[in-house]
PDB file of C-alpha atoms in Angstrom:
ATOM      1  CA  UNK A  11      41.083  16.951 -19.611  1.00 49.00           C
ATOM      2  CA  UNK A  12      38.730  18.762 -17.332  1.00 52.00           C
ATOM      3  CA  UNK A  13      35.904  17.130 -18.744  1.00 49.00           C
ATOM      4  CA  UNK A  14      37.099  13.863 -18.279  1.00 54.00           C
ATOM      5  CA  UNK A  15      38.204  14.435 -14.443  1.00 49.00           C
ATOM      6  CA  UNK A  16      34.612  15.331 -14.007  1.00 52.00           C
ATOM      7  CA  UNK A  17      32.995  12.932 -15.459  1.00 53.00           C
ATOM      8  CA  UNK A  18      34.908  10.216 -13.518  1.00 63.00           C
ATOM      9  CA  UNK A  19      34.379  12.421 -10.374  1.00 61.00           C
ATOM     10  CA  UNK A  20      30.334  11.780 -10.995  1.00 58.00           C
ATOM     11  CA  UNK A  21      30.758   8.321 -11.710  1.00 60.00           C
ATOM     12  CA  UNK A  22      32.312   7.748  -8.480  1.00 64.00           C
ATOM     13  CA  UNK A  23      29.808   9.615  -6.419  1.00 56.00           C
ATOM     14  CA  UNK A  24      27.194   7.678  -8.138  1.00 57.00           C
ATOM     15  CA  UNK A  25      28.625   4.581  -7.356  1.00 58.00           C
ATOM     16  CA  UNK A  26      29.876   5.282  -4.204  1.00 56.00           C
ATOM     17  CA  UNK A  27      25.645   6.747  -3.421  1.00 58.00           C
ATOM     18  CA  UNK A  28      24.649   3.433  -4.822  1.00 56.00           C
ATOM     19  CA  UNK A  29      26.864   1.193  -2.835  1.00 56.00           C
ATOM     20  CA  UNK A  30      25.778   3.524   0.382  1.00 52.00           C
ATOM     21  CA  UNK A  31      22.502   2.891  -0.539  1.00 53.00           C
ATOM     22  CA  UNK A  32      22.431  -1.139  -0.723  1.00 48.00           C
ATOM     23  CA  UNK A  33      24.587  -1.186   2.476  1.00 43.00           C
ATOM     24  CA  UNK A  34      21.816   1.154   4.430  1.00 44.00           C
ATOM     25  CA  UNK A  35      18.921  -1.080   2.723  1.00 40.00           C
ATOM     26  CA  UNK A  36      20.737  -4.191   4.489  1.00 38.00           C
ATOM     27  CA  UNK A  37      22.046  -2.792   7.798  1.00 37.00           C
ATOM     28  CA  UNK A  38      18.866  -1.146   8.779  1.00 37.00           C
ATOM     29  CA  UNK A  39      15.438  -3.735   9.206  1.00 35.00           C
ATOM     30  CA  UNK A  40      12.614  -2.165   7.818  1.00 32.00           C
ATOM     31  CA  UNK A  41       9.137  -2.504   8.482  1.00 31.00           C
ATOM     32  CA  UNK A  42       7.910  -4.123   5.564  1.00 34.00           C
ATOM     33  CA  UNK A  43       7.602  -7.685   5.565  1.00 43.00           C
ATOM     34  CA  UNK A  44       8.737 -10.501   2.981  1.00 46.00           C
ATOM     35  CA  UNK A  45       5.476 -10.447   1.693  1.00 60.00           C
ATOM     36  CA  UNK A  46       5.296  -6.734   0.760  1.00 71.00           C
ATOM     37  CA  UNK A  47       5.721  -7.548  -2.635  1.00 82.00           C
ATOM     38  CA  UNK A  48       3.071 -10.502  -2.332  1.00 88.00           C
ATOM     39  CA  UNK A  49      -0.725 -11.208  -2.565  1.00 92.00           C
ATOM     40  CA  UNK A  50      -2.883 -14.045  -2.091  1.00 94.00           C
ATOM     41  CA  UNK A  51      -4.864 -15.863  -4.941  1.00 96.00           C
ATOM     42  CA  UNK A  52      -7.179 -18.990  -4.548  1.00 96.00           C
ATOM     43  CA  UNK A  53     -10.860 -19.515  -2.641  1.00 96.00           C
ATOM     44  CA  UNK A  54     -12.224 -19.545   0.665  1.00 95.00           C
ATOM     45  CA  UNK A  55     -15.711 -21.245   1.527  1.00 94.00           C
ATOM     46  CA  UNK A  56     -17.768 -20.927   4.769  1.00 92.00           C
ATOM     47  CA  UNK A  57     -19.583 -24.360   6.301  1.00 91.00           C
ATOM     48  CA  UNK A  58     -21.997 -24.979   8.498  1.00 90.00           C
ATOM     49  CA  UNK A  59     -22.459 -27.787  10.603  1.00 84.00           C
ATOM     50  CA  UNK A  60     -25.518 -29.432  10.267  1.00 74.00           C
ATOM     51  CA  UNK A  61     -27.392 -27.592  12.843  1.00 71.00           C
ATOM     52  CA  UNK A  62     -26.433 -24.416  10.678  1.00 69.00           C
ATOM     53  CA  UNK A  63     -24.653 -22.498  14.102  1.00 75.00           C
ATOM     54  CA  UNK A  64     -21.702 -23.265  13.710  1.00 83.00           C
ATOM     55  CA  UNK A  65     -19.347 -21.569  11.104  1.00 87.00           C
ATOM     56  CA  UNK A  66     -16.107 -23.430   9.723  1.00 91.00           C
ATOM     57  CA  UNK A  67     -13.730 -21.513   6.836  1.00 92.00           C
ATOM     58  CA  UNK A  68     -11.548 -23.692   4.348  1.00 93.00           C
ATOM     59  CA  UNK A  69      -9.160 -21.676   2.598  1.00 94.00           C
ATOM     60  CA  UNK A  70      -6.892 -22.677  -0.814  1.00 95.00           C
ATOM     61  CA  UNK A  71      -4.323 -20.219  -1.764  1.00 96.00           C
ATOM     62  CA  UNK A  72      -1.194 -19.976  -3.610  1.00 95.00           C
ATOM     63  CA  UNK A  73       0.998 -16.489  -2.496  1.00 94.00           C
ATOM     64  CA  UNK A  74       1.889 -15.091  -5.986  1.00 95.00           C
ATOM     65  CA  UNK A  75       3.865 -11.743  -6.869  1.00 93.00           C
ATOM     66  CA  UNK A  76       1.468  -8.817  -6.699  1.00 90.00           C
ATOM     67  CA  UNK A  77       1.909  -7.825  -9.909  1.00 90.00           C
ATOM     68  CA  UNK A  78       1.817 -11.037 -11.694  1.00 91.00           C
ATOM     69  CA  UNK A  79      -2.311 -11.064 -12.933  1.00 90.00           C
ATOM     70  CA  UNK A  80      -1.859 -13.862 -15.279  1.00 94.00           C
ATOM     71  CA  UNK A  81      -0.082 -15.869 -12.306  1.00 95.00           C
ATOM     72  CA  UNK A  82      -2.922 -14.805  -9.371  1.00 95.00           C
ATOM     73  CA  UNK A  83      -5.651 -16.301 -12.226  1.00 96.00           C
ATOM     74  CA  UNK A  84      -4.226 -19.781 -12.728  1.00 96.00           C
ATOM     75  CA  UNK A  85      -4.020 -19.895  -8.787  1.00 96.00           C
ATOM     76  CA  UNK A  86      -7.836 -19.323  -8.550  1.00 96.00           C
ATOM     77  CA  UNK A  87      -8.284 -21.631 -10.967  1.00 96.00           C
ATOM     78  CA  UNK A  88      -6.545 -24.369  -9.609  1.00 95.00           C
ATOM     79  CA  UNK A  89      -7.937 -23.841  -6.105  1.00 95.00           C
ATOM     80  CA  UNK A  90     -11.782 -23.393  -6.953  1.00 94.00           C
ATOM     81  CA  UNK A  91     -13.021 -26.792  -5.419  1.00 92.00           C
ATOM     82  CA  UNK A  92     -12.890 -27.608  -1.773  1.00 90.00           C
ATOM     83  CA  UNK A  93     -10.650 -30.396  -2.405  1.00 88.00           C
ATOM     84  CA  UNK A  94      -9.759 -32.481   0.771  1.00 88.00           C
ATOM     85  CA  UNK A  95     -10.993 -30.375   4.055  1.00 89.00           C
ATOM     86  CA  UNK A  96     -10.349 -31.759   7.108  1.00 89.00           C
ATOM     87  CA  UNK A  97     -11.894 -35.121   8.107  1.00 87.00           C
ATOM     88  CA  UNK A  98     -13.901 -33.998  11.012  1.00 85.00           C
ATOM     89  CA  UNK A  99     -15.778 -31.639   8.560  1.00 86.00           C
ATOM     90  CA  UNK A 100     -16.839 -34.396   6.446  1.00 84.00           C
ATOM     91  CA  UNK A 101     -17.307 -36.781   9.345  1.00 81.00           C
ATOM     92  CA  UNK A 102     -19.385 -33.850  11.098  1.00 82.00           C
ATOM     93  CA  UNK A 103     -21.794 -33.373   7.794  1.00 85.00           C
ATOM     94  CA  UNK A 104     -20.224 -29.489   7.159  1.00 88.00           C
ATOM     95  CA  UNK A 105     -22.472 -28.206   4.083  1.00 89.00           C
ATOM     96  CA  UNK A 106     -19.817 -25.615   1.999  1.00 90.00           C
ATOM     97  CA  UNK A 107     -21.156 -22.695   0.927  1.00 90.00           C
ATOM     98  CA  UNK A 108     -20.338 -20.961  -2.050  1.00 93.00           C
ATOM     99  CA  UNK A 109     -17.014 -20.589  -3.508  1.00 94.00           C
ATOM    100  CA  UNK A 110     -15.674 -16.777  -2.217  1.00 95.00           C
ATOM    101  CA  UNK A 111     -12.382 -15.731  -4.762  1.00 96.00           C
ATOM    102  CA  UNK A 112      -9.633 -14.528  -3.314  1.00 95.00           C
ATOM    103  CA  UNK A 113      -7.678 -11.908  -6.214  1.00 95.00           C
ATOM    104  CA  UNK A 114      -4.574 -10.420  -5.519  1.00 93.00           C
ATOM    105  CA  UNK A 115      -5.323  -9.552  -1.624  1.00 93.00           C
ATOM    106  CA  UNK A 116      -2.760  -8.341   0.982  1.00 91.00           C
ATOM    107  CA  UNK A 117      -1.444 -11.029   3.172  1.00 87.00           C
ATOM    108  CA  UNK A 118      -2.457  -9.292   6.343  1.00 86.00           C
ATOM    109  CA  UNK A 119      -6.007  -8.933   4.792  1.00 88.00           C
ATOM    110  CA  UNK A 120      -6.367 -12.222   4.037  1.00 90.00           C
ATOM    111  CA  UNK A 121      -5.210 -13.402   7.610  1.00 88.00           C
ATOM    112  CA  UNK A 122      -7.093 -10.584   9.729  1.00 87.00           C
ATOM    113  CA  UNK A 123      -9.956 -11.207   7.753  1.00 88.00           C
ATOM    114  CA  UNK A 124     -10.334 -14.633   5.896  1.00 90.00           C
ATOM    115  CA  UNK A 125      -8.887 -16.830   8.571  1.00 89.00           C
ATOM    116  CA  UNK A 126      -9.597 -14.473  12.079  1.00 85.00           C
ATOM    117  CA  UNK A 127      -6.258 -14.485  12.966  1.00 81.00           C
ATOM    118  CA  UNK A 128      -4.928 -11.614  15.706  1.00 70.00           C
ATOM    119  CA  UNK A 129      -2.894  -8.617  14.765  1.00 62.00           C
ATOM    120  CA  UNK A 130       0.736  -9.869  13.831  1.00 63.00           C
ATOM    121  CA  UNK A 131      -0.014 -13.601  12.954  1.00 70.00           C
ATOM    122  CA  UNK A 132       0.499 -13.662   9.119  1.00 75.00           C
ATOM    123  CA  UNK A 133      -0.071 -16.961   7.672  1.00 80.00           C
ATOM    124  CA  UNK A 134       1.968 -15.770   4.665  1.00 80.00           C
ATOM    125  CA  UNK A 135       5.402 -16.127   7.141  1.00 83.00           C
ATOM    126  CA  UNK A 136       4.766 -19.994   6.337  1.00 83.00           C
ATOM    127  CA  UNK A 137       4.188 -19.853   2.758  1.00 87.00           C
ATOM    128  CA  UNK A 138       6.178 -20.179  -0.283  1.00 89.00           C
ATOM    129  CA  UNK A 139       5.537 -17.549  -2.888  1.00 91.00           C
ATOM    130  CA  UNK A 140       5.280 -18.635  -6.510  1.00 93.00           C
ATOM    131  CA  UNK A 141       7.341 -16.354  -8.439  1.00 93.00           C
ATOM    132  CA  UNK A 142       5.152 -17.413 -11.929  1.00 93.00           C
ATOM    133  CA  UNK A 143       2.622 -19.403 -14.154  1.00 93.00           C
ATOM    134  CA  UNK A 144       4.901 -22.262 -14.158  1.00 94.00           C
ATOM    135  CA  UNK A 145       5.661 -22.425 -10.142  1.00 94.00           C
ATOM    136  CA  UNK A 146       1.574 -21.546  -9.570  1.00 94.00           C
ATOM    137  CA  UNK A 147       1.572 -24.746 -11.412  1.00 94.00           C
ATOM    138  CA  UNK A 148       3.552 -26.861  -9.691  1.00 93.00           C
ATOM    139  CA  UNK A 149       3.263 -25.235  -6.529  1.00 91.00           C
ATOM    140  CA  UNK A 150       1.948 -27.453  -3.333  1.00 91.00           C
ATOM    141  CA  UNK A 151      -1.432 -25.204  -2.324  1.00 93.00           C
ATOM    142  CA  UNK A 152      -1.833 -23.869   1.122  1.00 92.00           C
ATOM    143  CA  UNK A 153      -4.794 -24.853   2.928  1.00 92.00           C
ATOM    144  CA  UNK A 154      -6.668 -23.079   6.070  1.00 91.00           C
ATOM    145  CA  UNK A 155      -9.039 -24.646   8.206  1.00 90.00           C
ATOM    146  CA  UNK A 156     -10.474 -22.145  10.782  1.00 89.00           C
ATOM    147  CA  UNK A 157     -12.735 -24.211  13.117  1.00 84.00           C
ATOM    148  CA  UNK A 158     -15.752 -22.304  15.125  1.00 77.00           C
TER     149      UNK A 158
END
């Protein structure tokens, strides 16, 4: 009989730990952002105008889960052209460099460092994440255009 009281007793600490947890994990914001579990997969080029001074970036991406591979190499695959970039580049004679991968990188990193933003503007915020091969499929791809 003892044995059974206890066993019940640790059941309902456990659940009652669990349930303390989930409501802590909701009540409090933490610092991580949606993303956290996301990473960026496509290509990024570099142009220059004409005249060779002026440097243009033109981004394709799909967000995928960061520990999807399969999913992050179908989304390179489907973004590794240059596609449709803006008008004015055409119309303004941009010459694309070479194709730059983007595999599994943070959001923030690809952001900061792809696309120049500040500290704080995540492009990711925007996105929607492709939760697998199917979705990376089917999934409309992002596009970045970050003029000089």
């Amino acid at each position: 009989m003892r044995v059974t009281f206890m066993k019940r007793r640790a059941a309902t600490l456990a659940a009652a730990g669990l349930a303390a947890g989930a409501l802590f994990a909701v009540a409090v914001p933490g610092t991580a952002e949606a993303q956290s579990g996301s990473r960026i997969c496509g290509n990024y080029w570099k142009g220059y105008y004409d005249n060779g001074q002026k440097e243009v970036t033109w981004s394709r991406v799909i967000e995928v889960p960061k520990s999807d591979g399969i999913a992050c190499d179908v989304a390179i695959n489907r973004t590794d052209r240059v596609g449709n970039p803006p008008q004015e580049t055409v119309n303004l004679g941009v010459k694309w460099g070479d194709r730059q991968r983007l595999q599994n990188v943070t959001c923030e990193w690809f952001s900061q460092d792809v696309l120049d933003s500040k500290h704080g503007d995540d492009v990711c915020n925007s996105m929607l994440r492709a939760d697998n091969v199917f979705q990376v499929k089917n999934r409309t791809i992002s596009q970045f255009y970050v003029k000089p």
